[in-house]
Coordinates of C-alpha atoms in Angstrom, one line a residue:
Chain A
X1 CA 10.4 -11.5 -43.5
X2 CA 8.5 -12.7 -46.4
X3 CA 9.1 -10.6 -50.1
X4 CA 6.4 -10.3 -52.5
X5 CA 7.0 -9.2 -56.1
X6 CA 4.7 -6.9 -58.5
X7 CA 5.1 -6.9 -62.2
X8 CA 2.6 -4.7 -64.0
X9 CA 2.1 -1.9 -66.1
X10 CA 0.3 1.3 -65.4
X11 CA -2.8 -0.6 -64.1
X12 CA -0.7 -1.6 -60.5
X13 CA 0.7 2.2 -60.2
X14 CA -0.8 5.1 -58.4
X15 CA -4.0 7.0 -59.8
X16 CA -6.6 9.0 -57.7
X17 CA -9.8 8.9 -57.7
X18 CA -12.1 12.5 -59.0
X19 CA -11.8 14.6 -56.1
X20 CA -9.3 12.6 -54.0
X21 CA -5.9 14.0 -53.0
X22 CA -4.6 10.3 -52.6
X23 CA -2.9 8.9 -55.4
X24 CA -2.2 4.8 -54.2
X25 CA -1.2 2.0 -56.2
X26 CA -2.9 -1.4 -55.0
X27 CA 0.5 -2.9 -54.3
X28 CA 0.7 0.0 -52.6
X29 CA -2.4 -0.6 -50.7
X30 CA -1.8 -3.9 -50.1
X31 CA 1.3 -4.1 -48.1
X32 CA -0.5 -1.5 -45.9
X33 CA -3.3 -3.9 -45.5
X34 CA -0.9 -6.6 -44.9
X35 CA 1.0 -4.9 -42.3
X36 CA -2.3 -3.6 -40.5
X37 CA -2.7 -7.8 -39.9
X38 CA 0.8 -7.6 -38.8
X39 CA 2.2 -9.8 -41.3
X40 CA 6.3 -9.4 -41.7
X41 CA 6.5 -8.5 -45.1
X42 CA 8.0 -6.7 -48.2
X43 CA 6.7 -5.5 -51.6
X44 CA 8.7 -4.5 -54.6
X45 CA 6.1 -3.0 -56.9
X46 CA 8.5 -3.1 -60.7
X47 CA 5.7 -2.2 -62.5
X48 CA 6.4 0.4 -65.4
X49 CA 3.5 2.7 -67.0
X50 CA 2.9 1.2 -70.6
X51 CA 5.1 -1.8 -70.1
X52 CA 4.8 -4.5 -73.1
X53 CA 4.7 -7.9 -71.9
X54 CA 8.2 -8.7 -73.6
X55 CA 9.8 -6.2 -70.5
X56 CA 7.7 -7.6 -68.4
X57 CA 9.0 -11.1 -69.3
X58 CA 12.7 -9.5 -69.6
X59 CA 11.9 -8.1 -65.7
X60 CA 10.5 -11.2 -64.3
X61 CA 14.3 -13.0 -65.6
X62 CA 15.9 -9.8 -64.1
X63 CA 14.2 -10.3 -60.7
X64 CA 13.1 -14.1 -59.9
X65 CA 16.9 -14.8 -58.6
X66 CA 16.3 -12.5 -55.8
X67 CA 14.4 -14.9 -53.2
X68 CA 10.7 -14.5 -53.5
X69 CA 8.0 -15.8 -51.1
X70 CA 4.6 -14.8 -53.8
X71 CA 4.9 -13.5 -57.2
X72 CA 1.7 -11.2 -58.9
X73 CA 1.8 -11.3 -62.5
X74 CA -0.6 -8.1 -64.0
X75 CA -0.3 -9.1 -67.0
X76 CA -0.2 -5.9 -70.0
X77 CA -2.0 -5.2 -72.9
X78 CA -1.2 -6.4 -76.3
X79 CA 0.5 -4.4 -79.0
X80 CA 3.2 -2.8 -77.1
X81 CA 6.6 -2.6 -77.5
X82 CA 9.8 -1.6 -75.3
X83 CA 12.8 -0.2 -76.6
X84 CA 16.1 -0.4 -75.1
X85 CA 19.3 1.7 -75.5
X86 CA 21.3 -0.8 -73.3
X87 CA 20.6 -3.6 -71.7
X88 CA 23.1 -3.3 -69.2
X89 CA 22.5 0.0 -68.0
X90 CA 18.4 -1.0 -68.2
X91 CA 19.1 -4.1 -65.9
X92 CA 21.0 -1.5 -63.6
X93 CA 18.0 0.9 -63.4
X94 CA 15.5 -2.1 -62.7
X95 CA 17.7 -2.0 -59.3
X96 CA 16.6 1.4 -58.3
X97 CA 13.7 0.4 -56.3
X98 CA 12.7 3.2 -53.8
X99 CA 10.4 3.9 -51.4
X100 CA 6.5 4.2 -52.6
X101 CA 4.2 7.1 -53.3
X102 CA 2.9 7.0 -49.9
X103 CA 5.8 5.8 -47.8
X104 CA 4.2 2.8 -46.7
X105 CA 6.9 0.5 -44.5
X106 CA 8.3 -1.9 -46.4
X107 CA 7.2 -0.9 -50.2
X108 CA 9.0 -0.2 -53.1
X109 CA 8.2 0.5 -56.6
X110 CA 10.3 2.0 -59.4
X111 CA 10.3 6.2 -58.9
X112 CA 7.1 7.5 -60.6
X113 CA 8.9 10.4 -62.8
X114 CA 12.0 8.7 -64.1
X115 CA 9.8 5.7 -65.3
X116 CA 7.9 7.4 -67.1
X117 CA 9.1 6.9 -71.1
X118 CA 9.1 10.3 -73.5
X119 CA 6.0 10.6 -75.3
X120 CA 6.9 13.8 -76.5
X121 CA 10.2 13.3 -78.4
X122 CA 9.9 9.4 -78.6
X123 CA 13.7 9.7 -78.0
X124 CA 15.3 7.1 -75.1
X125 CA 14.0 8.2 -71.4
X126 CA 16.5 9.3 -69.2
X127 CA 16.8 5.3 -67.6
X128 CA 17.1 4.8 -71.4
X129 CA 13.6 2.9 -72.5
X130 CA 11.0 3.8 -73.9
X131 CA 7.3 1.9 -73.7
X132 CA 4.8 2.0 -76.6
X133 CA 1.6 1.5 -77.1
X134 CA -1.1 2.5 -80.1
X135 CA -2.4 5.4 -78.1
X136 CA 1.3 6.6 -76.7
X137 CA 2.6 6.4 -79.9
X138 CA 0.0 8.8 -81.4
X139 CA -0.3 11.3 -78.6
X140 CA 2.8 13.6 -80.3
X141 CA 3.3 15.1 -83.7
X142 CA 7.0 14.3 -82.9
X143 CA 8.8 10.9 -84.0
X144 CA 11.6 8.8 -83.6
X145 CA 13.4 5.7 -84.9
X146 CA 11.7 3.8 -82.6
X147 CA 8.0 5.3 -83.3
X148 CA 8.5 5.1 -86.5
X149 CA 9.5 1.2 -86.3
X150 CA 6.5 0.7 -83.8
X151 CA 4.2 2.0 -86.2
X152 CA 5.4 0.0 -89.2
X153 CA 5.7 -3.1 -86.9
X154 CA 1.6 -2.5 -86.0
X155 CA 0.8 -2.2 -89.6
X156 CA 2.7 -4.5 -91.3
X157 CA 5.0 -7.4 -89.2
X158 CA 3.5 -11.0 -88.6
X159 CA 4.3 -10.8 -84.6
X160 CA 2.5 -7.1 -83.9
X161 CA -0.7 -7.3 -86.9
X162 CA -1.9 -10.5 -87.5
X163 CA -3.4 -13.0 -84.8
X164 CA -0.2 -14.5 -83.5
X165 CA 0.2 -11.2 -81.8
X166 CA -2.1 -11.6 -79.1
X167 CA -1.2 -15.5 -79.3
X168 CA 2.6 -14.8 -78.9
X169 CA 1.3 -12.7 -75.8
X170 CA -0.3 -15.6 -74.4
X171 CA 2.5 -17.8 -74.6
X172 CA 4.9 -15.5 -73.4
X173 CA 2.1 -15.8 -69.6
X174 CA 2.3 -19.0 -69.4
X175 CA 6.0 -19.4 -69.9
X176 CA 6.6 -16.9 -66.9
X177 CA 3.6 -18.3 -64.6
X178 CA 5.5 -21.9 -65.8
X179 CA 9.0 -20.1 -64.9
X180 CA 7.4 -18.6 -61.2
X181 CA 6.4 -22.4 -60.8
X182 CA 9.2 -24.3 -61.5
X183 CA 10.9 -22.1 -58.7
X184 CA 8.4 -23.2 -56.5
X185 CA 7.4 -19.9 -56.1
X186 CA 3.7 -19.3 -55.6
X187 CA 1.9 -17.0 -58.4
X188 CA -1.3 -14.6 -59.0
X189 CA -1.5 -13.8 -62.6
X190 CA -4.5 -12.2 -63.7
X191 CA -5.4 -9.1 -66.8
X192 CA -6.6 -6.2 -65.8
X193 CA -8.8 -5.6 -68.9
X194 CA -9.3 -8.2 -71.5
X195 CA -9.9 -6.1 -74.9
X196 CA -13.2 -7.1 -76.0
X197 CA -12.0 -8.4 -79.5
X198 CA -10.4 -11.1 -77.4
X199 CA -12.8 -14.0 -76.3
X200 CA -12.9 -15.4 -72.8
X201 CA -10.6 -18.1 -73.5
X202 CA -8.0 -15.3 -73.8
X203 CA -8.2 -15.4 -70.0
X204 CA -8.4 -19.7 -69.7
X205 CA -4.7 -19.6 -67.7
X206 CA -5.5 -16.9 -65.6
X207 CA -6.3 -16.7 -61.9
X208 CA -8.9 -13.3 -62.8
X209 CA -9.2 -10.8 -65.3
X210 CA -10.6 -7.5 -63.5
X211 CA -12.4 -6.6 -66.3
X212 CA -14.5 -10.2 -66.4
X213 CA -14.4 -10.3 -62.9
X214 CA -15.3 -7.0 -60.7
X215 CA -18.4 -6.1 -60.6
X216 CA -19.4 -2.4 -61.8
X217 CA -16.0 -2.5 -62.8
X218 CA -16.1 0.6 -65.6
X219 CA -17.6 2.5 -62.7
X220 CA -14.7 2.1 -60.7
X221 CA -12.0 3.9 -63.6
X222 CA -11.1 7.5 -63.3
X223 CA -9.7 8.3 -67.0
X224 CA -10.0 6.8 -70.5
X225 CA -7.1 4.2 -69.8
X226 CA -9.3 2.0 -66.9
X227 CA -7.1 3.0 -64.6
X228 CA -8.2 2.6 -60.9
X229 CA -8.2 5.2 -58.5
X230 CA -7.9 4.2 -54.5
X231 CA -11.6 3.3 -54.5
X232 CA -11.0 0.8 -56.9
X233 CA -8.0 -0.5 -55.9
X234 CA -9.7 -1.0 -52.8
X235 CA -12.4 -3.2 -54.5
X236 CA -9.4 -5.1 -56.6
X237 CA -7.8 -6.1 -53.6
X238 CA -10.9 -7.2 -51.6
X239 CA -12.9 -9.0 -54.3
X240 CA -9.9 -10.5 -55.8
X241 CA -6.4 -9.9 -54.9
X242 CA -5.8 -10.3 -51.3
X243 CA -8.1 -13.3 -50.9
X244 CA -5.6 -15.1 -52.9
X245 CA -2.4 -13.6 -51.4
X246 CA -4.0 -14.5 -47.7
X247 CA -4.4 -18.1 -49.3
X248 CA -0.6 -17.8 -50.0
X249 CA 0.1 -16.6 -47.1
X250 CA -1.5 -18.8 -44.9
X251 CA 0.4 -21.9 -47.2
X252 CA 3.4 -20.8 -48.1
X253 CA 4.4 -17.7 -46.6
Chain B
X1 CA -6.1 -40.9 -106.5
X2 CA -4.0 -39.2 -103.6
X3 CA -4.6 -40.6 -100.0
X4 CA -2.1 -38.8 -98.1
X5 CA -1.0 -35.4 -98.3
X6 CA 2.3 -33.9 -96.9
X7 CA 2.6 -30.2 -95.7
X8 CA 6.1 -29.1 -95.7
X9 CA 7.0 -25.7 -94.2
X10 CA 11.2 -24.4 -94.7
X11 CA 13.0 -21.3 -95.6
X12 CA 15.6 -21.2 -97.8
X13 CA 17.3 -24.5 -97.2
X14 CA 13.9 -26.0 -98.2
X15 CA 14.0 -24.5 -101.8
X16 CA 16.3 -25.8 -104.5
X17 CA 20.1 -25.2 -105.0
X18 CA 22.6 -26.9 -107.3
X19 CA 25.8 -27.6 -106.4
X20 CA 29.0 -26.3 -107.1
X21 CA 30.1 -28.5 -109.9
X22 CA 26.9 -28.8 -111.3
X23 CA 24.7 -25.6 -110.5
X24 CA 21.9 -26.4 -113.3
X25 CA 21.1 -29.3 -111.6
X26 CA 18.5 -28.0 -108.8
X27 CA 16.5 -29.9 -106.0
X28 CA 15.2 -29.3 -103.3
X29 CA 14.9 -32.1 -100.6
X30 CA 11.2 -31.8 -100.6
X31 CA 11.0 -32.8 -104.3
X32 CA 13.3 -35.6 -103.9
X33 CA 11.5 -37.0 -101.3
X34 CA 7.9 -36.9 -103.6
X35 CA 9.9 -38.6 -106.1
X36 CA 11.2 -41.4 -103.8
X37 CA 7.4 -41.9 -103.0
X38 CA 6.0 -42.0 -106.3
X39 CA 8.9 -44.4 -107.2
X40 CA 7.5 -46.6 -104.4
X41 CA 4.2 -46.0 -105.1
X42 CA 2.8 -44.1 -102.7
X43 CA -0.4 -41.9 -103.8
X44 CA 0.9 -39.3 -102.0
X45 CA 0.6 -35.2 -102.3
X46 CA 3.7 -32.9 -101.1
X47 CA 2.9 -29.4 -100.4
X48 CA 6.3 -27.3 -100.3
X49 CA 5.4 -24.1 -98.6
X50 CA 9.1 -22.9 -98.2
X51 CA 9.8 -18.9 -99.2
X52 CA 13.5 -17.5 -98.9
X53 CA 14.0 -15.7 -95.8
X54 CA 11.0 -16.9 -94.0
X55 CA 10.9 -16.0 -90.4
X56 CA 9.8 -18.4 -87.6
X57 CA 6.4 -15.7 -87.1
X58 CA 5.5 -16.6 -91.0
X59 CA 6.2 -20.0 -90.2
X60 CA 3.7 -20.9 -87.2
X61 CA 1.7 -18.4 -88.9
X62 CA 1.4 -20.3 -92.5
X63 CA 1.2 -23.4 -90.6
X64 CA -1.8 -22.2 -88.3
X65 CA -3.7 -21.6 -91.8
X66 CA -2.7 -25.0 -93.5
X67 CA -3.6 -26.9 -90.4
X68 CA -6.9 -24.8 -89.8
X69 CA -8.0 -23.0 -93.0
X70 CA -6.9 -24.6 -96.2
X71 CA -9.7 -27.1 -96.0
X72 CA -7.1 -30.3 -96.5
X73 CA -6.3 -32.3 -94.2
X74 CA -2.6 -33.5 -94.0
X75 CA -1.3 -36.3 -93.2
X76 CA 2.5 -35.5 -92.1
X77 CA 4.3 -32.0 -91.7
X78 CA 7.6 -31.8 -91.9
X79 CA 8.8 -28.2 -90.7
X80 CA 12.5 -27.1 -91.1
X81 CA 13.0 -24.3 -88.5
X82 CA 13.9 -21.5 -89.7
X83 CA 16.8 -19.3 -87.7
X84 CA 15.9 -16.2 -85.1
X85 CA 16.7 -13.2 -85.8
X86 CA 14.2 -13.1 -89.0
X87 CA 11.1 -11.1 -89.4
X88 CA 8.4 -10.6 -91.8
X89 CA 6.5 -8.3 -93.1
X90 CA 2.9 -8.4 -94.8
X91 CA 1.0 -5.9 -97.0
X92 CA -2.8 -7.4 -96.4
X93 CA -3.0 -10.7 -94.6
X94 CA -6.1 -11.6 -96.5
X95 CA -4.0 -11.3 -99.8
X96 CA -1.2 -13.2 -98.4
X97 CA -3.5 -16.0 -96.8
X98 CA -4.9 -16.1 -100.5
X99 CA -1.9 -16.6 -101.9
X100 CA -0.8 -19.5 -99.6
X101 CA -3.4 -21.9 -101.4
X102 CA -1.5 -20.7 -105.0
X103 CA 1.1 -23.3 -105.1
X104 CA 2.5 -24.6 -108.4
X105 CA 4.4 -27.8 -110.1
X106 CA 8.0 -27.8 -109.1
X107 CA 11.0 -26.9 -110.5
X108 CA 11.4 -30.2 -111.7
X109 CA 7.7 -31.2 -112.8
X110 CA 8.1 -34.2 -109.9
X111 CA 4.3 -35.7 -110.3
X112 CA 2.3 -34.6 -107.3
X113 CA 4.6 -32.0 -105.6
X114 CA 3.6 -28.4 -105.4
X115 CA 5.7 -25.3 -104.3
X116 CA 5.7 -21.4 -104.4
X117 CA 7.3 -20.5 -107.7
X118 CA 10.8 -19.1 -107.3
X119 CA 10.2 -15.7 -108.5
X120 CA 7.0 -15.5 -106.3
X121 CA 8.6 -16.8 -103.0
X122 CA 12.2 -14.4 -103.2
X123 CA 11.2 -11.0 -101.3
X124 CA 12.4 -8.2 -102.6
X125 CA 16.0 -7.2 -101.7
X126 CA 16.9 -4.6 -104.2
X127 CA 14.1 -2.1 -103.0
X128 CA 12.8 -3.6 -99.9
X129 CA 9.2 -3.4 -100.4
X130 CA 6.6 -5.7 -100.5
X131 CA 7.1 -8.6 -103.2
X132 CA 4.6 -9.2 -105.9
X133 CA 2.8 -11.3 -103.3
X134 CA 3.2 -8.7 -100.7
X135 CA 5.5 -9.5 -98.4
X136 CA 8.9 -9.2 -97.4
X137 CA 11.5 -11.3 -95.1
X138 CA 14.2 -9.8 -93.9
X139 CA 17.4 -11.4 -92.0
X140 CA 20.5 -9.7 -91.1
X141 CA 22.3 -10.5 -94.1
X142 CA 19.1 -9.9 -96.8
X143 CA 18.8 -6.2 -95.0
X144 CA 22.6 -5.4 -95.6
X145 CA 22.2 -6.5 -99.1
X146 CA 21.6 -2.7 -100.9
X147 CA 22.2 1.0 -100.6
X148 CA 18.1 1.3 -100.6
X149 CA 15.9 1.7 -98.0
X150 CA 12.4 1.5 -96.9
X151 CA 9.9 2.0 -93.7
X152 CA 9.9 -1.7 -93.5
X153 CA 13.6 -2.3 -93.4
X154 CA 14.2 0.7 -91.4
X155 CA 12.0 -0.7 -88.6
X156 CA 13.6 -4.0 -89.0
X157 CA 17.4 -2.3 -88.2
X158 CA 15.7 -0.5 -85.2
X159 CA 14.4 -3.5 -83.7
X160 CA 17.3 -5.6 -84.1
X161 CA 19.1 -2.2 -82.4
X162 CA 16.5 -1.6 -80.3
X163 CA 13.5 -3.5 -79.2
X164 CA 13.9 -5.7 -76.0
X165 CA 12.5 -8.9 -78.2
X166 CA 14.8 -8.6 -81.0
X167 CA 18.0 -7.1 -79.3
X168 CA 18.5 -9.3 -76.3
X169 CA 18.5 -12.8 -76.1
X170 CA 15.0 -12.9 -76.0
X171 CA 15.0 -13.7 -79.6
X172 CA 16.1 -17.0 -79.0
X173 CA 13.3 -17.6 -76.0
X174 CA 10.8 -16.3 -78.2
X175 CA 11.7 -18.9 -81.0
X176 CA 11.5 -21.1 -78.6
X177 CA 8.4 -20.6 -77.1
X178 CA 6.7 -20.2 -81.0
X179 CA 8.7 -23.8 -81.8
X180 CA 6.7 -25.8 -79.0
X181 CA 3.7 -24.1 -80.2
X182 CA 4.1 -25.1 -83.3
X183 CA 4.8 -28.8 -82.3
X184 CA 1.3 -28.4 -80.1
X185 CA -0.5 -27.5 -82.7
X186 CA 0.4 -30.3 -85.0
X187 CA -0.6 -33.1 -82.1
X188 CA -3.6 -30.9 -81.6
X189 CA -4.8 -31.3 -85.1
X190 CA -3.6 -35.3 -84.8
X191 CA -0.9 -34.3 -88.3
X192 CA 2.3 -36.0 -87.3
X193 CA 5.0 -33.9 -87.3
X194 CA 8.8 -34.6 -88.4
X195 CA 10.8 -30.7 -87.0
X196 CA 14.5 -30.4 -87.6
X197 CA 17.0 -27.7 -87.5
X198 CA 19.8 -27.1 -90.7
X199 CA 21.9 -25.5 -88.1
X200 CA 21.8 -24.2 -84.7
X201 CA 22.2 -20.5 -84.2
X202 CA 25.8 -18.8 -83.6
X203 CA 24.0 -16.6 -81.1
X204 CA 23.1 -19.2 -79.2
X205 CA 25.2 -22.1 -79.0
X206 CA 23.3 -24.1 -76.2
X207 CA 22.8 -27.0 -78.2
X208 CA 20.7 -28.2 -75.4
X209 CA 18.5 -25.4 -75.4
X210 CA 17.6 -25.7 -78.8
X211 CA 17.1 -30.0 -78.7
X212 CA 13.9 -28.9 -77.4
X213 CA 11.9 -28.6 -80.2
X214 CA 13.5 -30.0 -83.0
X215 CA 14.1 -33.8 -83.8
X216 CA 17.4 -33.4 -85.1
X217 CA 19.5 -30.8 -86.2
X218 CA 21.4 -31.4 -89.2
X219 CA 24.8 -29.4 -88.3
X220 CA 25.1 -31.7 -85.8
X221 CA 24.1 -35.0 -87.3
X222 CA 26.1 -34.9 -90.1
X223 CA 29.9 -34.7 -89.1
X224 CA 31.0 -33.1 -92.7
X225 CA 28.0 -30.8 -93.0
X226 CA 30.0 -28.6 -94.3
X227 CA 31.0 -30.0 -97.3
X228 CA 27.6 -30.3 -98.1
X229 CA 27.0 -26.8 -98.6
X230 CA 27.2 -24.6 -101.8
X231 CA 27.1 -21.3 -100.5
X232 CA 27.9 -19.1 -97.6
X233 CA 24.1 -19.4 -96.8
X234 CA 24.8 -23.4 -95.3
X235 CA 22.3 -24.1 -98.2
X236 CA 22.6 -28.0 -99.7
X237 CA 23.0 -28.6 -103.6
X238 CA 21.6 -32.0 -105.2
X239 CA 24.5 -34.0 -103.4
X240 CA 23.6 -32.7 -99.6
X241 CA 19.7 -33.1 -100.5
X242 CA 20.5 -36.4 -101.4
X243 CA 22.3 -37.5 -98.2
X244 CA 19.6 -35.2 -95.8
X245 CA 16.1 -37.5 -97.4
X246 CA 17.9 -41.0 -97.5
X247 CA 19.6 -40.7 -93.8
X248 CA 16.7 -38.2 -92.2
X249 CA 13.6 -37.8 -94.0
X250 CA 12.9 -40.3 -96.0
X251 CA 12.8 -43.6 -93.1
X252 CA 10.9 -40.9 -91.3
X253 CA 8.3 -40.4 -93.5
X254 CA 7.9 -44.1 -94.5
X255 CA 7.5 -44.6 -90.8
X256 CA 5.0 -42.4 -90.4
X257 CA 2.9 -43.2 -93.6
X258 CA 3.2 -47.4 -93.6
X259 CA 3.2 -49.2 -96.6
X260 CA 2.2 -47.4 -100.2

């Protein structure tokens, strides 16, 4: 049995395509596809909906001591924040994998309505977290401590506002692609969407950057937040995803 | 005529303090070291950057302009880390970046040494707003200081409740991580680079962990550090300046500039 781990955002959970009853996450989609070749294999998908890159840096610590045979890095967008009542009892949720959307064989991911953070009060979630982002943080009249300090942070501290922001995010990937590494671990990392007012170089450590990389890309999103649906997801994981986990596989696993 | 300039980025322990017997008498190491040169006839520029307070985010970022935007080239940093935990806050970014160039003679008229003026380089801890220069650093002893509040030091108490980078140990990787960088962007830019550490951080202890970066750390190579200091702060009066530029920075910098 070989294990794969996921650590996204939003971008590696389910969406559906206009019209299509099918909501599937590409992790999702690709242990089926690794299973239809009959490959013995696990994926935990950890990916959280608006995760910043400091939980998804927090996670990868959390996770890399329990044995893994490939590790995808999707890396988040800049300017988010996660806030944590307790680090303990967060830790403890981050072990509540459960079975996926679609009950594939052999896929986890964390459950779809407790991961979620409160967007309408700003308060803790029930796991107690809660993700921000410029657009969650302005979606409710409502506030918080937390909003409130995510707001002042994005207007006025030197790590959120001023370029180092989007550097700090860069060196934050390449310390956990360096940390997947020195654990001899094999590793994808790759953006979904680089924002525009980032140049290409933004992307120099990467494996891919979907945005860069897919063709007809746009055409592929199904709301305002470039989120795939299962038709592209599909396209993800042919163009560029599973080409490089087969090259994994066919190595290491 | 100067032919070498020197870029020195601190905090607090960078600024001047007088010791306990003799609190009038106030240097910062920084100055002493500009005198030591000029007395060995050096032509030599120091450029004391240090504010009170200043977080490790204001320090890679001030550095990232005076390496890249301030249209002098140096010839030696020295950087004293500041200590996680610190953050700072900025009004307008274009104000502040104009406001790095606006250095001033020293608080003891040393010939070529320039620093930010005391009164424009303290944030402002009885109201917690923006300084006169528009910026605020806050620690967690500076945001206990008052009764008063603001937005800016409310968020900084709700990060350092709350946010996974200012809660958890993370801190301390994310110092890290922003140290190196630092270091890389000096041997990018060819500016040798002398780093040190006044003291390692009581949240993290690992004195391993933090010999990464820095080429000494003074809590540890002095053995009486302590008796150095003139406040609860671990700041150095004359005496401790003294002993920290003959024994650490000074055969550095000779090193790295050769003869006068």
């Amino acid at each position: 049995m070989k294990k794969i781990l996921v650590i996204g955002c939003s971008w590696s959970r389910q969406y559906a395509d206009p019209g299509d009853s099918i909501k599937i996450s590409w992790p999702e989609l690709m242990q089926q596809q690794l299973l239809d070749r009959g490959l013995d294999v696990e994926t935990a998908n950890t990916s959280q909906i608006c995760s910043s890159i400091f939980a998804q840096w927090h996670n990868l610590k959390f996770y890399l001591p329990l044995q893994w045979d490939l590790v995808i890095l999707q890396f988040t967008g800049t300017q988010r924040q996660t806030y944590v009542a307790d680090e303990m009892e967060y830790n403890s949720y981050l072990n509540t994998l459960a079975p996926g959307f679609n009950g594939v064989q052999g896929y986890t991911e964390l459950d779809y309505d407790t991961m979620v953070s409160d967007w309408i009060t700003y308060g803790f979630n029930q796991h107690g977290f809660l993700h921000l982002n410029p657009g969650t943080a302005t979606s409710s009249s409502k506030t918080s401590e937390m909003k409130e300090a995510y707001l002042t942070n994005c207007l006025y501290s030197v790590y959120a506002n001023t370029q180092e922001a989007k550097q700090l995010q860069v060196l934050i990937e390449k310390e956990m692609i360096a940390t997947v590494k020195s654990h001899n671990i094999p590793v994808i990392a790759y953006r979904h969407w680089r924002n525009p007012v980032y140049n290409i170089k933004y992307n120099e450590h990467l494996d891919f950057c979907v945005s860069d990389d897919l063709e007809n890309w746009k055409d592929y999103q199904v709301d305002g937040g470039q989120h795939f649906g299962r038709r592209g997801n599909t396209a993800l994981l042919e163009k560029l995803i599973m080409p490089k986990v087969l090259e994994c596989i066919d190595t290491k696993i | 005529m100067i032919k070498q300039r020197i870029l020195v980025i601190g905090c607090s322990f960078t600024k001047q303090y007088g010791d306990i017997d003799d609190p009038y008498t106030r240097w910062s190491w920084a100055e002493i070291v500009q005198q030591k040169l000029n007395d060995r006839g050096y032509s030599t520029k120091t450029y004391n950057t240090s504010q009170y307070c200043s977080s490790i985010f204001a320090q890679w970022h001030n550095l990232k302009f005076y390496l890249e935007q301030s249209n002098k080239k140096f010839d030696l940093a020295i950087v004293q880390l500041t200590t996680p935990g610190r953050m700072t806050y900025i009004e307008n970014e274009i104000d502040y970046l104009h406001y790095l160039s606006k250095l001033e003679p020293g608080f003891n008229g040393v010939e070529n040494y320039l620093e930010w003026p005391h009164d424009f380089s303290v944030s402002d801890y009885d109201t917690f707003k923006f300084n006169s220069r528009g910026f605020l650093h806050l620690n967690g002893g500076t945001a206990a200081m008052g009764k008063r509040t603001s937005e800016l030091k409310e968020a900084y108490l709700t990060d350092n409740l709350y946010s996974l980078p200012f809660s958890t140990p993370m801190q301390n990787d994310i110092t890290l991580l922003i140290e190196k960088e630092m270091r890389r962007l000096c041997e990018h830019h060819g500016v040798p680079l002398i780093m040190f550490r006044w003291f390692r951080y009581p949240g993290n202890d690992d004195k391993e962990f933090w010999q990464q970066t820095a080429d000494f750390c003074l809590s540890d190579s002095i053995p009486d550090f302590y008796d150095y200091t003139v406040d609860d702060g671990h700041h150095f009066g004359v005496r401790g300046n003294k002993k920290l530029v003959k024994e650490f920075i000074f055969p550095r910098v000779i090193n790295t500039l050769g003869e006068p």
